[in-house]
PDB file of C-alpha atoms in Angstrom:
ATOM      1  CA  LEU A 851      37.808  71.485  -6.236  1.00  0.00           C
ATOM      2  CA  LEU A 852      41.565  71.931  -5.806  1.00  0.00           C
ATOM      3  CA  VAL A 853      42.239  68.812  -7.884  1.00  0.00           C
ATOM      4  CA  GLN A 854      39.811  69.956 -10.560  1.00  0.00           C
ATOM      5  CA  THR A 855      41.551  73.341 -10.898  1.00  0.00           C
ATOM      6  CA  SER A 856      44.808  71.563 -11.765  1.00  0.00           C
ATOM      7  CA  LEU A 857      43.355  70.810 -15.199  1.00  0.00           C
ATOM      8  CA  VAL A 858      44.160  73.166 -18.023  1.00  0.00           C
ATOM      9  CA  ASN A 859      41.952  71.327 -20.500  1.00  0.00           C
ATOM     10  CA  TYR A 860      39.160  68.846 -19.820  1.00  0.00           C
ATOM     11  CA  SER A 861      38.678  67.530 -23.338  1.00  0.00           C
ATOM     12  CA  GLY A 862      38.917  63.959 -22.069  1.00  0.00           C
ATOM     13  CA  GLY A 863      40.716  62.559 -25.068  1.00  0.00           C
ATOM     14  CA  GLY A 864      39.774  58.989 -25.880  1.00  0.00           C
ATOM     15  CA  TRP A 865      38.109  58.487 -22.487  1.00  0.00           C
ATOM     16  CA  TYR A 866      35.527  61.199 -22.931  1.00  0.00           C
ATOM     17  CA  GLY A 867      32.864  58.665 -23.938  1.00  0.00           C
ATOM     18  CA  ASP A 868      33.140  56.827 -20.603  1.00  0.00           C
ATOM     19  CA  TRP A 869      32.877  60.063 -18.666  1.00  0.00           C
ATOM     20  CA  TYR A 870      29.882  61.341 -20.545  1.00  0.00           C
ATOM     21  CA  GLU A 871      28.089  58.005 -20.343  1.00  0.00           C
ATOM     22  CA  HIS A 872      28.302  58.040 -16.549  1.00  0.00           C
ATOM     23  CA  TYR A 873      27.122  61.645 -16.495  1.00  0.00           C
ATOM     24  CA  GLU A 874      24.094  60.667 -18.577  1.00  0.00           C
ATOM     25  CA  ARG A 875      23.433  57.733 -16.275  1.00  0.00           C
ATOM     26  CA  ALA A 876      23.394  60.106 -13.296  1.00  0.00           C
ATOM     27  CA  THR A 877      20.889  62.359 -15.048  1.00  0.00           C
ATOM     28  CA  PHE A 878      18.742  59.300 -15.793  1.00  0.00           C
ATOM     29  CA  PHE A 879      18.023  58.938 -12.081  1.00  0.00           C
ATOM     30  CA  ALA A 880      16.920  62.578 -12.057  1.00  0.00           C
ATOM     31  CA  GLY A 881      14.179  61.579 -14.496  1.00  0.00           C
ATOM     32  CA  GLN A 882      15.733  63.400 -17.456  1.00  0.00           C
ATOM     33  CA  LEU A 883      15.906  60.311 -19.717  1.00  0.00           C
ATOM     34  CA  ASP A 884      13.418  57.560 -20.490  1.00  0.00           C
ATOM     35  CA  ALA A 885      13.985  53.919 -19.545  1.00  0.00           C
ATOM     36  CA  GLY A 886      14.672  52.866 -23.113  1.00  0.00           C
ATOM     37  CA  HIS A 887      17.460  55.415 -23.632  1.00  0.00           C
ATOM     38  CA  LYS A 888      20.674  54.037 -25.169  1.00  0.00           C
ATOM     39  CA  PHE A 889      23.737  55.640 -23.615  1.00  0.00           C
ATOM     40  CA  LEU A 890      26.246  56.754 -26.242  1.00  0.00           C
ATOM     41  CA  ASP A 891      23.597  55.367 -28.623  1.00  0.00           C
ATOM     42  CA  VAL A 892      24.819  51.861 -27.749  1.00  0.00           C
ATOM     43  CA  HIS A 893      24.439  50.796 -24.106  1.00  0.00           C
ATOM     44  CA  PRO A 894      21.136  50.115 -22.321  1.00  0.00           C
ATOM     45  CA  LEU A 895      20.687  51.103 -18.676  1.00  0.00           C
ATOM     46  CA  THR A 896      21.357  47.555 -17.465  1.00  0.00           C
ATOM     47  CA  SER A 897      24.784  47.246 -19.101  1.00  0.00           C
ATOM     48  CA  ARG A 898      26.551  48.863 -16.131  1.00  0.00           C
ATOM     49  CA  PRO A 899      25.967  48.689 -12.367  1.00  0.00           C
ATOM     50  CA  PRO A 900      24.164  51.750 -10.955  1.00  0.00           C
ATOM     51  CA  MET A 901      25.684  52.579  -7.543  1.00  0.00           C
ATOM     52  CA  PHE A 902      28.108  55.300  -8.673  1.00  0.00           C
ATOM     53  CA  ASN A 903      25.454  56.946 -10.824  1.00  0.00           C
ATOM     54  CA  VAL A 904      22.793  56.857  -8.109  1.00  0.00           C
ATOM     55  CA  LEU A 905      25.163  58.443  -5.582  1.00  0.00           C
ATOM     56  CA  SER A 906      26.198  61.042  -8.168  1.00  0.00           C
ATOM     57  CA  TYR A 907      22.543  61.917  -8.703  1.00  0.00           C
ATOM     58  CA  VAL A 908      21.993  62.301  -4.930  1.00  0.00           C
ATOM     59  CA  PHE A 909      24.890  64.768  -4.558  1.00  0.00           C
ATOM     60  CA  MET A 910      24.001  66.604  -7.772  1.00  0.00           C
ATOM     61  CA  THR A 911      20.582  67.418  -6.343  1.00  0.00           C
ATOM     62  CA  PHE A 912      22.410  69.851  -4.028  1.00  0.00           C
ATOM     63  CA  ILE A 913      24.520  71.683  -6.627  1.00  0.00           C
ATOM     64  CA  GLY A 914      23.017  71.132 -10.079  1.00  0.00           C
ATOM     65  CA  PHE A 915      22.923  68.789 -13.055  1.00  0.00           C
ATOM     66  CA  SER A 916      25.361  70.356 -15.490  1.00  0.00           C
ATOM     67  CA  TYR A 917      28.361  68.352 -16.642  1.00  0.00           C
ATOM     68  CA  SER A 918      30.713  70.578 -14.613  1.00  0.00           C
ATOM     69  CA  ASP A 919      28.631  69.828 -11.496  1.00  0.00           C
ATOM     70  CA  TYR A 920      28.996  66.134 -12.227  1.00  0.00           C
ATOM     71  CA  GLN A 921      32.790  66.452 -12.546  1.00  0.00           C
ATOM     72  CA  VAL A 922      33.036  67.879  -9.033  1.00  0.00           C
ATOM     73  CA  VAL A 923      30.688  65.265  -7.561  1.00  0.00           C
ATOM     74  CA  ALA A 924      32.510  62.375  -9.259  1.00  0.00           C
ATOM     75  CA  THR A 925      35.857  63.588  -7.935  1.00  0.00           C
ATOM     76  CA  LEU A 926      34.344  63.854  -4.456  1.00  0.00           C
ATOM     77  CA  LEU A 927      33.056  60.261  -4.626  1.00  0.00           C
ATOM     78  CA  ASN A 928      36.345  58.902  -5.959  1.00  0.00           C
ATOM     79  CA  SER A 929      38.302  60.776  -3.281  1.00  0.00           C
ATOM     80  CA  SER A 930      36.661  58.492  -0.695  1.00  0.00           C
ATOM     81  CA  ILE A 931      39.539  56.089  -1.421  1.00  0.00           C
ATOM     82  CA  LEU A 932      41.827  58.512   0.448  1.00  0.00           C
ATOM     83  CA  LEU A 933      39.712  58.280   3.612  1.00  0.00           C
ATOM     84  CA  VAL A 934      39.611  54.484   3.427  1.00  0.00           C
ATOM     85  CA  ALA A 935      43.361  54.254   2.783  1.00  0.00           C
ATOM     86  CA  ALA A 936      44.050  56.537   5.758  1.00  0.00           C
ATOM     87  CA  MET A 937      41.849  54.357   7.985  1.00  0.00           C
ATOM     88  CA  LEU A 938      43.639  51.180   6.833  1.00  0.00           C
ATOM     89  CA  PHE A 939      47.025  52.820   7.367  1.00  0.00           C
ATOM     90  CA  SER A 940      46.071  53.845  10.915  1.00  0.00           C
ATOM     91  CA  TRP A 941      44.820  50.310  11.598  1.00  0.00           C
ATOM     92  CA  PHE A 942      48.077  48.835  10.265  1.00  0.00           C
ATOM     93  CA  ILE A 943      50.400  50.999  12.375  1.00  0.00           C
ATOM     94  CA  ASP A 944      48.225  50.841  15.493  1.00  0.00           C
ATOM     95  CA  GLY A 945      50.221  49.526  18.435  1.00  0.00           C
ATOM     96  CA  LYS A 946      53.547  49.997  16.660  1.00  0.00           C
ATOM     97  CA  HIS A 947      54.596  52.976  18.804  1.00  0.00           C
ATOM     98  CA  VAL A 948      53.559  55.453  16.117  1.00  0.00           C
ATOM     99  CA  ARG A 949      51.281  58.303  17.073  1.00  0.00           C
ATOM    100  CA  ALA A 950      49.475  60.385  14.495  1.00  0.00           C
ATOM    101  CA  SER A 951      46.277  62.390  14.555  1.00  0.00           C
ATOM    102  CA  GLY A 952      43.495  61.690  12.102  1.00  0.00           C
ATOM    103  CA  PRO A 953      44.107  64.816   9.969  1.00  0.00           C
ATOM    104  CA  THR A 954      47.876  64.176   9.912  1.00  0.00           C
ATOM    105  CA  THR A 955      47.402  60.578   8.823  1.00  0.00           C
ATOM    106  CA  LEU A 956      44.915  61.577   6.141  1.00  0.00           C
ATOM    107  CA  ALA A 957      47.258  64.267   4.820  1.00  0.00           C
ATOM    108  CA  PHE A 958      50.238  61.895   4.750  1.00  0.00           C
ATOM    109  CA  VAL A 959      48.351  59.067   3.029  1.00  0.00           C
ATOM    110  CA  SER A 960      46.688  61.437   0.547  1.00  0.00           C
ATOM    111  CA  ILE A 961      49.999  62.997  -0.495  1.00  0.00           C
ATOM    112  CA  ALA A 962      51.633  59.568  -0.811  1.00  0.00           C
ATOM    113  CA  LEU A 963      48.806  58.202  -2.973  1.00  0.00           C
ATOM    114  CA  MET A 964      48.547  61.327  -5.121  1.00  0.00           C
ATOM    115  CA  MET A 965      52.171  60.788  -6.168  1.00  0.00           C
ATOM    116  CA  HIS A 966      50.983  57.681  -8.054  1.00  0.00           C
ATOM    117  CA  PRO A 967      49.746  58.655 -11.553  1.00  0.00           C
ATOM    118  CA  MET A 968      47.153  55.855 -11.721  1.00  0.00           C
ATOM    119  CA  VAL A 969      45.596  56.941  -8.429  1.00  0.00           C
ATOM    120  CA  VAL A 970      45.399  60.553  -9.587  1.00  0.00           C
ATOM    121  CA  THR A 971      43.908  59.489 -12.921  1.00  0.00           C
ATOM    122  CA  ASN A 972      41.163  57.414 -11.343  1.00  0.00           C
ATOM    123  CA  ILE A 973      40.314  60.018  -8.694  1.00  0.00           C
ATOM    124  CA  LEU A 974      40.239  62.867 -11.172  1.00  0.00           C
ATOM    125  CA  TYR A 975      38.347  61.295 -14.060  1.00  0.00           C
ATOM    126  CA  PRO A 976      34.617  60.969 -13.398  1.00  0.00           C
ATOM    127  CA  TRP A 977      34.150  57.222 -13.616  1.00  0.00           C
ATOM    128  CA  THR A 978      33.548  54.433 -11.126  1.00  0.00           C
ATOM    129  CA  ARG A 979      36.808  52.654 -10.355  1.00  0.00           C
ATOM    130  CA  MET A 980      38.014  54.449  -7.225  1.00  0.00           C
ATOM    131  CA  LEU A 981      34.649  54.391  -5.474  1.00  0.00           C
ATOM    132  CA  ALA A 982      34.512  50.651  -6.196  1.00  0.00           C
ATOM    133  CA  ASN A 983      37.995  50.295  -4.688  1.00  0.00           C
ATOM    134  CA  ALA A 984      36.924  52.231  -1.589  1.00  0.00           C
ATOM    135  CA  PHE A 985      33.910  49.963  -1.007  1.00  0.00           C
ATOM    136  CA  LEU A 986      36.035  46.878  -1.705  1.00  0.00           C
ATOM    137  CA  LEU A 987      38.733  47.857   0.795  1.00  0.00           C
ATOM    138  CA  MET A 988      36.127  48.673   3.452  1.00  0.00           C
ATOM    139  CA  GLY A 989      34.565  45.256   2.898  1.00  0.00           C
ATOM    140  CA  LEU A 990      37.990  43.620   3.119  1.00  0.00           C
ATOM    141  CA  TYR A 991      38.729  45.500   6.353  1.00  0.00           C
ATOM    142  CA  PHE A 992      35.642  44.072   8.092  1.00  0.00           C
ATOM    143  CA  TRP A 993      36.214  40.656   6.464  1.00  0.00           C
ATOM    144  CA  VAL A 994      39.708  40.513   8.012  1.00  0.00           C
ATOM    145  CA  LYS A 995      38.286  41.534  11.382  1.00  0.00           C
ATOM    146  CA  ALA A 996      35.647  38.803  11.121  1.00  0.00           C
ATOM    147  CA  LEU A 997      37.831  35.928   9.968  1.00  0.00           C
ATOM    148  CA  CYS A 998      41.424  36.790  10.915  1.00  0.00           C
ATOM    149  CA  GLU A 999      40.678  38.516  14.211  1.00  0.00           C
ATOM    150  CA  ASP A1000      37.942  35.979  14.978  1.00  0.00           C
ATOM    151  CA  ARG A1001      35.072  38.456  15.227  1.00  0.00           C
ATOM    152  CA  PRO A1002      32.373  36.884  13.000  1.00  0.00           C
ATOM    153  CA  ALA A1003      29.773  39.526  13.893  1.00  0.00           C
ATOM    154  CA  HIS A1004      31.556  41.842  11.421  1.00  0.00           C
ATOM    155  CA  LEU A1005      30.659  39.622   8.438  1.00  0.00           C
ATOM    156  CA  PRO A1006      27.316  41.284   7.553  1.00  0.00           C
ATOM    157  CA  VAL A1007      28.980  44.717   7.544  1.00  0.00           C
ATOM    158  CA  SER A1008      31.761  43.335   5.357  1.00  0.00           C
ATOM    159  CA  PHE A1009      29.333  41.995   2.779  1.00  0.00           C
ATOM    160  CA  LEU A1010      27.314  45.194   2.851  1.00  0.00           C
ATOM    161  CA  PHE A1011      30.392  47.051   1.573  1.00  0.00           C
ATOM    162  CA  LEU A1012      31.402  44.228  -0.785  1.00  0.00           C
ATOM    163  CA  SER A1013      27.920  44.312  -2.310  1.00  0.00           C
ATOM    164  CA  ALA A1014      28.201  48.077  -2.750  1.00  0.00           C
ATOM    165  CA  ALA A1015      31.536  47.499  -4.510  1.00  0.00           C
ATOM    166  CA  HIS A1016      29.937  44.973  -6.850  1.00  0.00           C
ATOM    167  CA  LEU A1017      27.129  47.412  -7.644  1.00  0.00           C
ATOM    168  CA  THR A1018      29.725  50.084  -8.433  1.00  0.00           C
ATOM    169  CA  HIS A1019      31.929  48.062 -10.789  1.00  0.00           C
ATOM    170  CA  TYR A1020      31.492  44.417 -11.760  1.00  0.00           C
ATOM    171  CA  SER A1021      35.270  43.804 -11.868  1.00  0.00           C
ATOM    172  CA  THR A1022      35.262  43.639  -8.071  1.00  0.00           C
ATOM    173  CA  ALA A1023      33.639  40.184  -8.336  1.00  0.00           C
ATOM    174  CA  SER A1024      37.092  38.734  -9.077  1.00  0.00           C
ATOM    175  CA  PHE A1025      38.181  39.883  -5.597  1.00  0.00           C
ATOM    176  CA  ILE A1026      34.942  39.018  -3.811  1.00  0.00           C
ATOM    177  CA  LEU A1027      34.708  35.399  -5.002  1.00  0.00           C
ATOM    178  CA  PRO A1028      37.915  34.244  -3.233  1.00  0.00           C
ATOM    179  CA  LEU A1029      36.619  35.859  -0.032  1.00  0.00           C
ATOM    180  CA  LEU A1030      33.430  33.829  -0.410  1.00  0.00           C
ATOM    181  CA  VAL A1031      35.438  30.626  -0.832  1.00  0.00           C
ATOM    182  CA  VAL A1032      37.418  31.282   2.356  1.00  0.00           C
ATOM    183  CA  LEU A1033      34.219  32.184   4.206  1.00  0.00           C
ATOM    184  CA  ALA A1034      32.629  28.890   3.100  1.00  0.00           C
ATOM    185  CA  TYR A1035      35.674  26.993   4.386  1.00  0.00           C
ATOM    186  CA  LYS A1036      35.607  28.792   7.743  1.00  0.00           C
ATOM    187  CA  THR A1037      31.868  28.204   8.088  1.00  0.00           C
ATOM    188  CA  VAL A1038      32.194  24.468   7.441  1.00  0.00           C
ATOM    189  CA  LYS A1039      35.159  24.277   9.816  1.00  0.00           C
ATOM    190  CA  ASP A1040      33.362  26.066  12.652  1.00  0.00           C
ATOM    191  CA  LEU A1041      29.608  25.723  12.126  1.00  0.00           C
ATOM    192  CA  ASN A1042      28.680  26.837  15.629  1.00  0.00           C
ATOM    193  CA  ARG A1043      30.334  30.249  15.423  1.00  0.00           C
ATOM    194  CA  PHE A1044      30.124  31.183  11.753  1.00  0.00           C
ATOM    195  CA  THR A1045      26.799  29.824  10.493  1.00  0.00           C
ATOM    196  CA  ARG A1046      24.562  32.673  11.681  1.00  0.00           C
ATOM    197  CA  PRO A1047      26.954  35.562  10.753  1.00  0.00           C
ATOM    198  CA  ALA A1048      27.694  33.962   7.366  1.00  0.00           C
ATOM    199  CA  PHE A1049      23.989  33.426   6.659  1.00  0.00           C
ATOM    200  CA  THR A1050      23.222  37.037   7.631  1.00  0.00           C
ATOM    201  CA  ALA A1051      26.100  38.265   5.447  1.00  0.00           C
ATOM    202  CA  ILE A1052      24.824  36.320   2.424  1.00  0.00           C
ATOM    203  CA  LEU A1053      21.281  37.608   2.950  1.00  0.00           C
ATOM    204  CA  THR A1054      22.646  41.162   3.203  1.00  0.00           C
ATOM    205  CA  ALA A1055      24.541  40.734  -0.060  1.00  0.00           C
ATOM    206  CA  LEU A1056      21.526  39.287  -1.850  1.00  0.00           C
ATOM    207  CA  ALA A1057      19.256  42.044  -0.569  1.00  0.00           C
ATOM    208  CA  VAL A1058      21.620  44.807  -1.744  1.00  0.00           C
ATOM    209  CA  ASN A1059      22.236  43.231  -5.148  1.00  0.00           C
TER     210      ASN A1059
END
């Protein structure tokens, strides 16, 4: 809400079409549009992945389905990147003689990220990129734990988040594919330890997608 109030004008400029399309897609899951509806009179339902819009619909059921309600919900979803970044920061500095409480770390990381115009843009504008980034980074976090810290049981959780990222924005596939290649190499190299977790991770990804 605080971020939203920083706007003097929400005309949207040239990006308004993207915003409104995602708003319409959220209302689709509320049953307000028929299955054959063309978004912006051009795009069918299947032209974009649905995760962001489904989650928007779920939160909008609590506050309403106007466009202003959607703006608040979309900003809330995109702000999840701040929580993930704070978690990764805490994980990175852990054991380096730095002590910080959860709220302090979150405040520090949030302020640092909000100084970057691209971060602010993608959190503020109601589209899918930052939620996709949040899912992607969570998946990467568990992937690193599984493969780099030699804890393969984390693989299914990793691919649960990576699948969510893919269902939020298809561009994340360019990051997920290299992770799959490395996983295949590790599985072949150590069949005994990685076969079952890798198989479970792949099944999880297929089930979600």
